[in-house]
PDB file of C-alpha atoms in Angstrom:
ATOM      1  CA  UNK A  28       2.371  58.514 -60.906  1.00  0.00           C
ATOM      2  CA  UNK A  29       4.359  58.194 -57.612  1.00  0.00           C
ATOM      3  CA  UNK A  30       3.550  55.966 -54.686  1.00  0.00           C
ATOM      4  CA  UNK A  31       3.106  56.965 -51.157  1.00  0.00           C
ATOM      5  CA  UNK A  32       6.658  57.131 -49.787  1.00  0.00           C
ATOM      6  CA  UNK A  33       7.744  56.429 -46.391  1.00  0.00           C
ATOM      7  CA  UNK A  34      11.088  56.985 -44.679  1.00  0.00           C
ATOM      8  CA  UNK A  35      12.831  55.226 -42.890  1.00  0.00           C
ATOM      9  CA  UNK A  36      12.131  51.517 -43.677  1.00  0.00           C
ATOM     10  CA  UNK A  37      13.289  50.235 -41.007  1.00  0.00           C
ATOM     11  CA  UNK A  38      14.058  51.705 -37.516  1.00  0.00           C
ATOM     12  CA  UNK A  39      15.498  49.849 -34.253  1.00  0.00           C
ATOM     13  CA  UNK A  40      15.728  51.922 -30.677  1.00  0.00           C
ATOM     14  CA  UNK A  41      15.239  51.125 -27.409  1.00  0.00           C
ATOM     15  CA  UNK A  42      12.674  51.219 -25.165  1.00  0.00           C
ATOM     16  CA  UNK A  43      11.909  55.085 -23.941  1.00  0.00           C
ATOM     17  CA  UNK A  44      13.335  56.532 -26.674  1.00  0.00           C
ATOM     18  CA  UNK A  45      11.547  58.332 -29.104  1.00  0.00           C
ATOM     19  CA  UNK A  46      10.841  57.740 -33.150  1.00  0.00           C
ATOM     20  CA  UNK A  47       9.278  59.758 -35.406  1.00  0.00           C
ATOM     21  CA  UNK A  48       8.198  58.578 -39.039  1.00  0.00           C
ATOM     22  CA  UNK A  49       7.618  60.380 -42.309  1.00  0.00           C
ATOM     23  CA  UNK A  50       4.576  59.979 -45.038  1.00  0.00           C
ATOM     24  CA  UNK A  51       4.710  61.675 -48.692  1.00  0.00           C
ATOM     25  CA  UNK A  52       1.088  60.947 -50.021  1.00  0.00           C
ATOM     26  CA  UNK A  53       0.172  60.800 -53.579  1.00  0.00           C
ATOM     27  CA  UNK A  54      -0.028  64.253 -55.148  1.00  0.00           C
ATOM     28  CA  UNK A  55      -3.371  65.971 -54.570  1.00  0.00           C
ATOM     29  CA  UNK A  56      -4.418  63.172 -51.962  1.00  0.00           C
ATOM     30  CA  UNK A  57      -6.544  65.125 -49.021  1.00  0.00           C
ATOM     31  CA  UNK A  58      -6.714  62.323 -47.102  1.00  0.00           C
ATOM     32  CA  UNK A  59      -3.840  60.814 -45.051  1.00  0.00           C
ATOM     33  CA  UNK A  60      -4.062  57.764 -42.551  1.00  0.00           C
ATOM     34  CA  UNK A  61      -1.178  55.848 -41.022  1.00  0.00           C
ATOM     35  CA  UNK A  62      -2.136  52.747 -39.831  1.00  0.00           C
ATOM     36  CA  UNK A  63      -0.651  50.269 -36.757  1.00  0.00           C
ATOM     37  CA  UNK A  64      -0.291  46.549 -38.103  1.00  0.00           C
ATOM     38  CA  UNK A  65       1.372  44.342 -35.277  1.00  0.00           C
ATOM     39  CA  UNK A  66       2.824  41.108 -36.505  1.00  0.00           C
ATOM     40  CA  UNK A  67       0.251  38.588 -37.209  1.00  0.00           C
ATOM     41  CA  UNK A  68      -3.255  41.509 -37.223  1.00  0.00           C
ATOM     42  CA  UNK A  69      -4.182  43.242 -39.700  1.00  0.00           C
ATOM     43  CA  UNK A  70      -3.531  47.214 -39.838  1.00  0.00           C
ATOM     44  CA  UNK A  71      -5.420  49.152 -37.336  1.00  0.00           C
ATOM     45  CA  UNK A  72      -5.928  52.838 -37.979  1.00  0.00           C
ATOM     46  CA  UNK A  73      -4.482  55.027 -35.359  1.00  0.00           C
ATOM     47  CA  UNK A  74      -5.039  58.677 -37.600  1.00  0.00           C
ATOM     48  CA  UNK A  75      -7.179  60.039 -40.094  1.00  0.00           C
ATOM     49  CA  UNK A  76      -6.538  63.610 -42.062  1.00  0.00           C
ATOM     50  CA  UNK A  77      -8.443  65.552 -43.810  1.00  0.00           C
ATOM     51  CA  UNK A  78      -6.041  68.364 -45.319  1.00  0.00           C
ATOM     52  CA  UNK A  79      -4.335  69.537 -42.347  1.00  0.00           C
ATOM     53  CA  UNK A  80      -6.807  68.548 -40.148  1.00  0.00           C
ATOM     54  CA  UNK A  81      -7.420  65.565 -37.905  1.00  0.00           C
ATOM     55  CA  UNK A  82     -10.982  63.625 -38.980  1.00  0.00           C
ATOM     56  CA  UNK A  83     -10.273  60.710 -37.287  1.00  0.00           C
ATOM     57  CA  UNK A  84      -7.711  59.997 -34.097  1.00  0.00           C
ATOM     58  CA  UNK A  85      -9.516  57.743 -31.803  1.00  0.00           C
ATOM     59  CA  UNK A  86      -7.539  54.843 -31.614  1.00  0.00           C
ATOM     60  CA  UNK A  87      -4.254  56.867 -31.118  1.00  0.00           C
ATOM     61  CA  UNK A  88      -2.449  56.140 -27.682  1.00  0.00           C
ATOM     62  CA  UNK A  89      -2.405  60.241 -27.176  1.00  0.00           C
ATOM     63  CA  UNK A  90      -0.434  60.317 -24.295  1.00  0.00           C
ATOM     64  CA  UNK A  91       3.037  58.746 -26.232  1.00  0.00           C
ATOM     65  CA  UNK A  92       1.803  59.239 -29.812  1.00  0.00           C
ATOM     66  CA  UNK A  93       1.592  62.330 -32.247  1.00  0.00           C
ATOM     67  CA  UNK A  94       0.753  63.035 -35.606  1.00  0.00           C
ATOM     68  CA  UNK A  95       0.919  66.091 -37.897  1.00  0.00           C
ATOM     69  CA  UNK A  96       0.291  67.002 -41.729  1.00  0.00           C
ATOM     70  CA  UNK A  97       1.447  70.498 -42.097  1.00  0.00           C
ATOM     71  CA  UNK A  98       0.250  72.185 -45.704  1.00  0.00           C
ATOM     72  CA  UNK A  99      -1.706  69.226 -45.983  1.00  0.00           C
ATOM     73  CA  UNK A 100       0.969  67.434 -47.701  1.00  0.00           C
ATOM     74  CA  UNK A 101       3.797  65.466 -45.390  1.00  0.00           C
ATOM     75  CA  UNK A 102       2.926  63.852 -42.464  1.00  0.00           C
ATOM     76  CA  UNK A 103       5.047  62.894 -39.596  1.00  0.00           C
ATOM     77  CA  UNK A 104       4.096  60.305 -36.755  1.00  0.00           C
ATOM     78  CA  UNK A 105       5.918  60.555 -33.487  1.00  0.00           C
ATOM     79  CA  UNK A 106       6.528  58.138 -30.490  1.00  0.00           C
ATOM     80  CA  UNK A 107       8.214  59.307 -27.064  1.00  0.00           C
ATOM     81  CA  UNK A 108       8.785  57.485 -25.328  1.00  0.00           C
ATOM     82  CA  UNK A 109       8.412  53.809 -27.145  1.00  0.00           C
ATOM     83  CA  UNK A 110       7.099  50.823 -25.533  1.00  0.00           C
ATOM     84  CA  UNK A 111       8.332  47.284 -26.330  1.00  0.00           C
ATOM     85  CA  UNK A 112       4.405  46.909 -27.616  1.00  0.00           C
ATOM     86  CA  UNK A 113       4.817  49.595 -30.265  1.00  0.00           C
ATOM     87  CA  UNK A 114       7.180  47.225 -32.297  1.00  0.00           C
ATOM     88  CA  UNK A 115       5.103  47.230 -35.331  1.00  0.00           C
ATOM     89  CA  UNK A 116       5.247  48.367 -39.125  1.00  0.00           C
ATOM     90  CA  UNK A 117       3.830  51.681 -39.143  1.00  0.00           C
ATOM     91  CA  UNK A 118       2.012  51.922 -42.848  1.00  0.00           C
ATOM     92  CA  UNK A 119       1.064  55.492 -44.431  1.00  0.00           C
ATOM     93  CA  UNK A 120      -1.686  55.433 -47.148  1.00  0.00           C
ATOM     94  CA  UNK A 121      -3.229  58.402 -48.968  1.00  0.00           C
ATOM     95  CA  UNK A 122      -6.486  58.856 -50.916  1.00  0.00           C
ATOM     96  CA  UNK A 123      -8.393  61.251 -53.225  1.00  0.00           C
ATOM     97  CA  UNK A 124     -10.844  62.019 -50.599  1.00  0.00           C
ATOM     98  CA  UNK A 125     -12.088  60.095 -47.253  1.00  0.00           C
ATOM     99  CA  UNK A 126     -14.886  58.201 -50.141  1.00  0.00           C
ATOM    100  CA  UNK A 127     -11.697  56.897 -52.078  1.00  0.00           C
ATOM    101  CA  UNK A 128      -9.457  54.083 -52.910  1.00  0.00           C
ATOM    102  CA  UNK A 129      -6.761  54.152 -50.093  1.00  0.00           C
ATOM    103  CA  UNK A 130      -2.962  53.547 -51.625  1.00  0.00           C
ATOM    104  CA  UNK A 131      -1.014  52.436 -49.372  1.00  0.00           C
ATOM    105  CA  UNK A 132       3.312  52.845 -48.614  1.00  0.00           C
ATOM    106  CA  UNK A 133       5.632  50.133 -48.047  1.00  0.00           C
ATOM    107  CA  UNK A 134       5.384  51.222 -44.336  1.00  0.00           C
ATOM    108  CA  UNK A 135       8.188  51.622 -41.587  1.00  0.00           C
ATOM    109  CA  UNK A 136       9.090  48.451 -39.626  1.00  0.00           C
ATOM    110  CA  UNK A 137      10.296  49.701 -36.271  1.00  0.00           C
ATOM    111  CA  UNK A 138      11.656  46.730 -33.303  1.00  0.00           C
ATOM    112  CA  UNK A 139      12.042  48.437 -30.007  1.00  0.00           C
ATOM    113  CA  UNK A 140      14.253  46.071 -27.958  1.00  0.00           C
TER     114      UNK A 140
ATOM    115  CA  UNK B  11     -19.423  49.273 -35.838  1.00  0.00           C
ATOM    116  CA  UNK B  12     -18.175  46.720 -37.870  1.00  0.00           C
ATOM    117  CA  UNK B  13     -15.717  43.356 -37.739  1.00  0.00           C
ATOM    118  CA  UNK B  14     -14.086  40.745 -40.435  1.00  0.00           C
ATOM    119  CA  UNK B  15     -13.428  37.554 -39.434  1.00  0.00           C
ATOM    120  CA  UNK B  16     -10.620  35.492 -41.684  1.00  0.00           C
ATOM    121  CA  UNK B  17     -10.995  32.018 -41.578  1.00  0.00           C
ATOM    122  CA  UNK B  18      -7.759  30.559 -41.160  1.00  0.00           C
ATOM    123  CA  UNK B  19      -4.170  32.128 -40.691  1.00  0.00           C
ATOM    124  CA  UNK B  20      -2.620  30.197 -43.141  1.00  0.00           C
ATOM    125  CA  UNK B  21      -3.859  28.005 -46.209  1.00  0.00           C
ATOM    126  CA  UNK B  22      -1.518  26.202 -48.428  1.00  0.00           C
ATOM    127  CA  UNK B  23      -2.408  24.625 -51.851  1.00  0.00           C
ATOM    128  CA  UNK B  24      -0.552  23.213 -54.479  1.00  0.00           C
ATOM    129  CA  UNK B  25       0.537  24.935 -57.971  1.00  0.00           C
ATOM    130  CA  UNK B  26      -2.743  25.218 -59.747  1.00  0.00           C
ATOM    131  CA  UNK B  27      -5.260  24.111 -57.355  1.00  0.00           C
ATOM    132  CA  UNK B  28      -7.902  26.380 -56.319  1.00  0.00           C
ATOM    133  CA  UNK B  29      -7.196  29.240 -54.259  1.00  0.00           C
ATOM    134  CA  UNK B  30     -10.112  29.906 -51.230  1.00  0.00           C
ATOM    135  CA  UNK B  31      -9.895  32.312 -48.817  1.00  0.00           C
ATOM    136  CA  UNK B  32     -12.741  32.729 -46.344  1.00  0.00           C
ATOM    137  CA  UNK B  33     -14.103  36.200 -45.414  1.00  0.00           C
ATOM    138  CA  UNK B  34     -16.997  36.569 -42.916  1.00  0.00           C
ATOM    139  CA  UNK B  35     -18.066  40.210 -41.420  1.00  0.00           C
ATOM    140  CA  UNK B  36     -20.260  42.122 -39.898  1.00  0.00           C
ATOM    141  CA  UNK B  37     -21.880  45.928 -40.402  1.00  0.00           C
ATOM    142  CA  UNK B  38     -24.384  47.878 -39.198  1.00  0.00           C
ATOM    143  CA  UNK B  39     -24.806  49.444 -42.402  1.00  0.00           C
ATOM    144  CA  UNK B  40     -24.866  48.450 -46.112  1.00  0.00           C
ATOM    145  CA  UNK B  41     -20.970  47.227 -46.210  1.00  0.00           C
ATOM    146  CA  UNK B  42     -18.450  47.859 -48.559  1.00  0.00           C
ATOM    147  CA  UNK B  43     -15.710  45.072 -48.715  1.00  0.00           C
ATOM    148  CA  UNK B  44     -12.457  44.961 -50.036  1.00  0.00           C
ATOM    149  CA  UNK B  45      -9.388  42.552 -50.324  1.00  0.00           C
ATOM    150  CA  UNK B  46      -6.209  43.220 -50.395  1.00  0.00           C
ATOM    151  CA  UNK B  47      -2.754  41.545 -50.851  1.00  0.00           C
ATOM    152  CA  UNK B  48       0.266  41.711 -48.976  1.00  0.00           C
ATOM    153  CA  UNK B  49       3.752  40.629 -50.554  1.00  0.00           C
ATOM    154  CA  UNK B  50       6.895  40.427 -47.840  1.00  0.00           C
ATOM    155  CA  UNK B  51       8.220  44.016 -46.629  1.00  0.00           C
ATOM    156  CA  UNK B  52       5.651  46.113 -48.892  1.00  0.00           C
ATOM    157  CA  UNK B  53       2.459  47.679 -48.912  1.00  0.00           C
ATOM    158  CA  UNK B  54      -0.944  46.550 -49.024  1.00  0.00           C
ATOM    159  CA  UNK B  55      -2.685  46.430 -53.030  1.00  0.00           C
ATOM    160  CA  UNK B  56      -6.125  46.696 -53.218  1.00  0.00           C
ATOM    161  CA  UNK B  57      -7.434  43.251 -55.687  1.00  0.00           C
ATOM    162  CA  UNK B  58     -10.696  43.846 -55.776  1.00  0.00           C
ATOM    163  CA  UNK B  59     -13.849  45.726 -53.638  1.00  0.00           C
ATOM    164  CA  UNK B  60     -17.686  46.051 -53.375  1.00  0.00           C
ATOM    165  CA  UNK B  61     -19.584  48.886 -53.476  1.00  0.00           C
ATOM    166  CA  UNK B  62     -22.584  48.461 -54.875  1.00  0.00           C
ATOM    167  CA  UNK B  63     -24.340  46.626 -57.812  1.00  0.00           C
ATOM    168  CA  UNK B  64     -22.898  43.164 -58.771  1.00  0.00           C
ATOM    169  CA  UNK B  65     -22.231  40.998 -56.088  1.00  0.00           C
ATOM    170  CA  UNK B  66     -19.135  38.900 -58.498  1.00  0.00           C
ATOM    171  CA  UNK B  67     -16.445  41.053 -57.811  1.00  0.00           C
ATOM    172  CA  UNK B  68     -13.279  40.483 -60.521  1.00  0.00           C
ATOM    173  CA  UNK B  69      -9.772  41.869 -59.626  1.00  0.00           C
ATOM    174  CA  UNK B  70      -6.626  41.520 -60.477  1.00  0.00           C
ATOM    175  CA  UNK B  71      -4.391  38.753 -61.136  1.00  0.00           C
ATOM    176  CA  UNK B  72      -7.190  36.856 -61.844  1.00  0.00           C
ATOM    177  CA  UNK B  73      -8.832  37.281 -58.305  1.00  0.00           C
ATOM    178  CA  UNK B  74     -12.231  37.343 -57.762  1.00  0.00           C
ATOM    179  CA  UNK B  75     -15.107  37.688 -54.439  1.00  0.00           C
ATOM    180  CA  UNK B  76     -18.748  37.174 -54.058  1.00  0.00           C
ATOM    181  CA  UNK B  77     -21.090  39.037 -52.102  1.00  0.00           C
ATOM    182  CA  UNK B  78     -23.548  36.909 -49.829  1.00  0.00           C
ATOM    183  CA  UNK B  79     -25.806  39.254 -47.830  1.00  0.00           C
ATOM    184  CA  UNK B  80     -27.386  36.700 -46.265  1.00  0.00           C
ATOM    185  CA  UNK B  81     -24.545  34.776 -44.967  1.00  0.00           C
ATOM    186  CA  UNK B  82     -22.175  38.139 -44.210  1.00  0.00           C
ATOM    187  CA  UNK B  83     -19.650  36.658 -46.485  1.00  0.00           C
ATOM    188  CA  UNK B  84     -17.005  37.761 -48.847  1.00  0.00           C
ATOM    189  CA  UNK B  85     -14.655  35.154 -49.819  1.00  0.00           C
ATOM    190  CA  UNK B  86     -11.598  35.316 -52.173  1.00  0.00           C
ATOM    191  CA  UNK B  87     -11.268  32.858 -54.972  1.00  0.00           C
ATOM    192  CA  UNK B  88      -8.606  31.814 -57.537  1.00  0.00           C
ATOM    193  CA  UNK B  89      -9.322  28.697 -60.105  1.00  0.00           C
ATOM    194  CA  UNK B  90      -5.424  27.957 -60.323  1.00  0.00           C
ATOM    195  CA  UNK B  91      -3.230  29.385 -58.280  1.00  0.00           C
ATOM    196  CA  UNK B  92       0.644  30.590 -59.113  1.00  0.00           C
ATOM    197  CA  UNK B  93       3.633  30.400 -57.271  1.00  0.00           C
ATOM    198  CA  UNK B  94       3.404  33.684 -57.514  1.00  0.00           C
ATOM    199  CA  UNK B  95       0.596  34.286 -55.716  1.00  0.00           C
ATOM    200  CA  UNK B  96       1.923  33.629 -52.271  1.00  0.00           C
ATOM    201  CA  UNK B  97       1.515  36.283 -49.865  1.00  0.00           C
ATOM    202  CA  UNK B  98      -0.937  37.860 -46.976  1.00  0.00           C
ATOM    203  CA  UNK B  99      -4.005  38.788 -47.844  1.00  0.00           C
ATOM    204  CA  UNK B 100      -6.358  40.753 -45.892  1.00  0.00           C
ATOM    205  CA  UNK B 101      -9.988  41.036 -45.952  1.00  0.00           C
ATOM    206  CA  UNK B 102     -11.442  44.582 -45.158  1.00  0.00           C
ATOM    207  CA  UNK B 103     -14.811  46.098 -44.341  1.00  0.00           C
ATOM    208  CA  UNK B 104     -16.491  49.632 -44.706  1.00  0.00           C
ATOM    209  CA  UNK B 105     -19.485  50.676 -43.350  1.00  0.00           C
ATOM    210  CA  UNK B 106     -20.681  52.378 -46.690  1.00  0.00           C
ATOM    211  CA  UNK B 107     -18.996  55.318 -48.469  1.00  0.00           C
ATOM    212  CA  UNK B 108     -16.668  56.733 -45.886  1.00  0.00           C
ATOM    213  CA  UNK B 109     -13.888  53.699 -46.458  1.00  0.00           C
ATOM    214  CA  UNK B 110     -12.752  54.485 -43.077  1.00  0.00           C
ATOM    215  CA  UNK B 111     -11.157  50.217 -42.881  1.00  0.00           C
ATOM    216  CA  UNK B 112     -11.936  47.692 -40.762  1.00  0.00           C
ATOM    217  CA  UNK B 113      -9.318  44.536 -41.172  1.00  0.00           C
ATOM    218  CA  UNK B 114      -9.031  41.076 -40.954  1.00  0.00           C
ATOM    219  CA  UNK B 115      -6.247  39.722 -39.269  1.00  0.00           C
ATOM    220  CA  UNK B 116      -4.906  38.564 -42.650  1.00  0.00           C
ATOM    221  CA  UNK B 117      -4.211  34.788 -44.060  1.00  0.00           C
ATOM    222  CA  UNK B 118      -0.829  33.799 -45.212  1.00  0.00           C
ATOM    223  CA  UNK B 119      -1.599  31.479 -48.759  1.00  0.00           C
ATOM    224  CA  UNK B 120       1.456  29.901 -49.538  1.00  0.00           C
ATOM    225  CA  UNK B 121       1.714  27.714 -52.935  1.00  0.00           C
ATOM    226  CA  UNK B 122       3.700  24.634 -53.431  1.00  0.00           C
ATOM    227  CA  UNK B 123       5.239  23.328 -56.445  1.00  0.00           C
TER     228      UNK B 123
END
């Protein structure tokens, strides 16, 4: 069975510039979540689907953030414009249901400079 | 609401000594706990959880947690550890069957020769 893929691995911009990242979630997963984890913390959630559909998006910083899961498959996570304080690996995860194992991608390490 | 609190950011022990790493946390609800490793530019792999039932927890690799309600504790333990065992590993908390994560900020266990 695949993994949870994630593309790119690694991203560098600049400051005000904008990023966007890509999640494939295990097949037949309903429940997507990318996760924040700054260097040196643990992951914090910023999203939380359900399908298509947002369950959870509390902790994301709305006004420079986005999120999507069209189909309920693919997800893409956005930034414009980036702050020096979003350098951060950006990790995707996937699960049966929202009452499921999580399984987590290698995540995207972005350095805004 | 909940909270984990790792004791210690980094632990280092030799080639087959005992591997302990200290999780505290708090819930407001029956918890579920998990641990999880972290091995340089990947994922996070779920070792082990609690749900419900037994409070010895056995994962894998030879990883293994107890449950103490009364002193809102879940640490990780390893009777000899293996070089190959060096890596972050994060403590997480649930509060009950919607495994929406709460982590730790993670320990680093490195293991000499």
């Amino acid at each position: 069975e695949a993994g949870v893929a994630q593309s790119p691995r690694y991203k560098i911009i600049e400051k005000r510039q904008s990023v966007a990242f890509w999640c494939n979630p295990i097949s037949g997963h309903a429940t997507l979540y990318w996760y924040q984890q700054i260097l040196g913390q643990g992951p914090k959630l910023l999203i939380q689907f359900q399908n298509n559909g947002v369950v959870d998006d509390s902790q994301l910083p709305k006004d420079r953030f986005s999120a999507e899961r069209l189909k309920g498959v693919d997800s893409t996570l956005k930034i414009q414009p980036a702050k020096l304080e979003d350098s951060a690996v950006y990790l995707c995860a996937s699960s049966p249901d929202a009452h499921r194992e999580q399984y987590f991608g290698p995540g995207t390490r972005l350095t805004v400079t | 609401a909940q909270s984990v609190t790792q004791l210690g950011s980094h632990v280092s022990v030799s080639e087959g000594a005992l591997v302990l790493l200290r999780c505290n946390y708090s819930s407001s609800v029956p918890p579920y706990l998990f641990w999880y490793v972290q091995y340089p530019n990947q994922g996070l792999q779920l070792l082990l959880k609690y749900t419900t039932g037994a409070t010895l927890v056995k994962g894998i690799n030879g990883f293994e947690a107890e449950f103490k309600k009364s002193e809102t504790s879940f640490h990780l333990t390893k009777p000899s550890a293996h070089m190959s065992d060096a890596a972050e590993y994060f403590c997480a908390v649930s509060g009950g069957s919607n495994y929406k994560l709460t982590f730790g900020k993670g320990t680093l266990l490195t293991v000499n020769p």
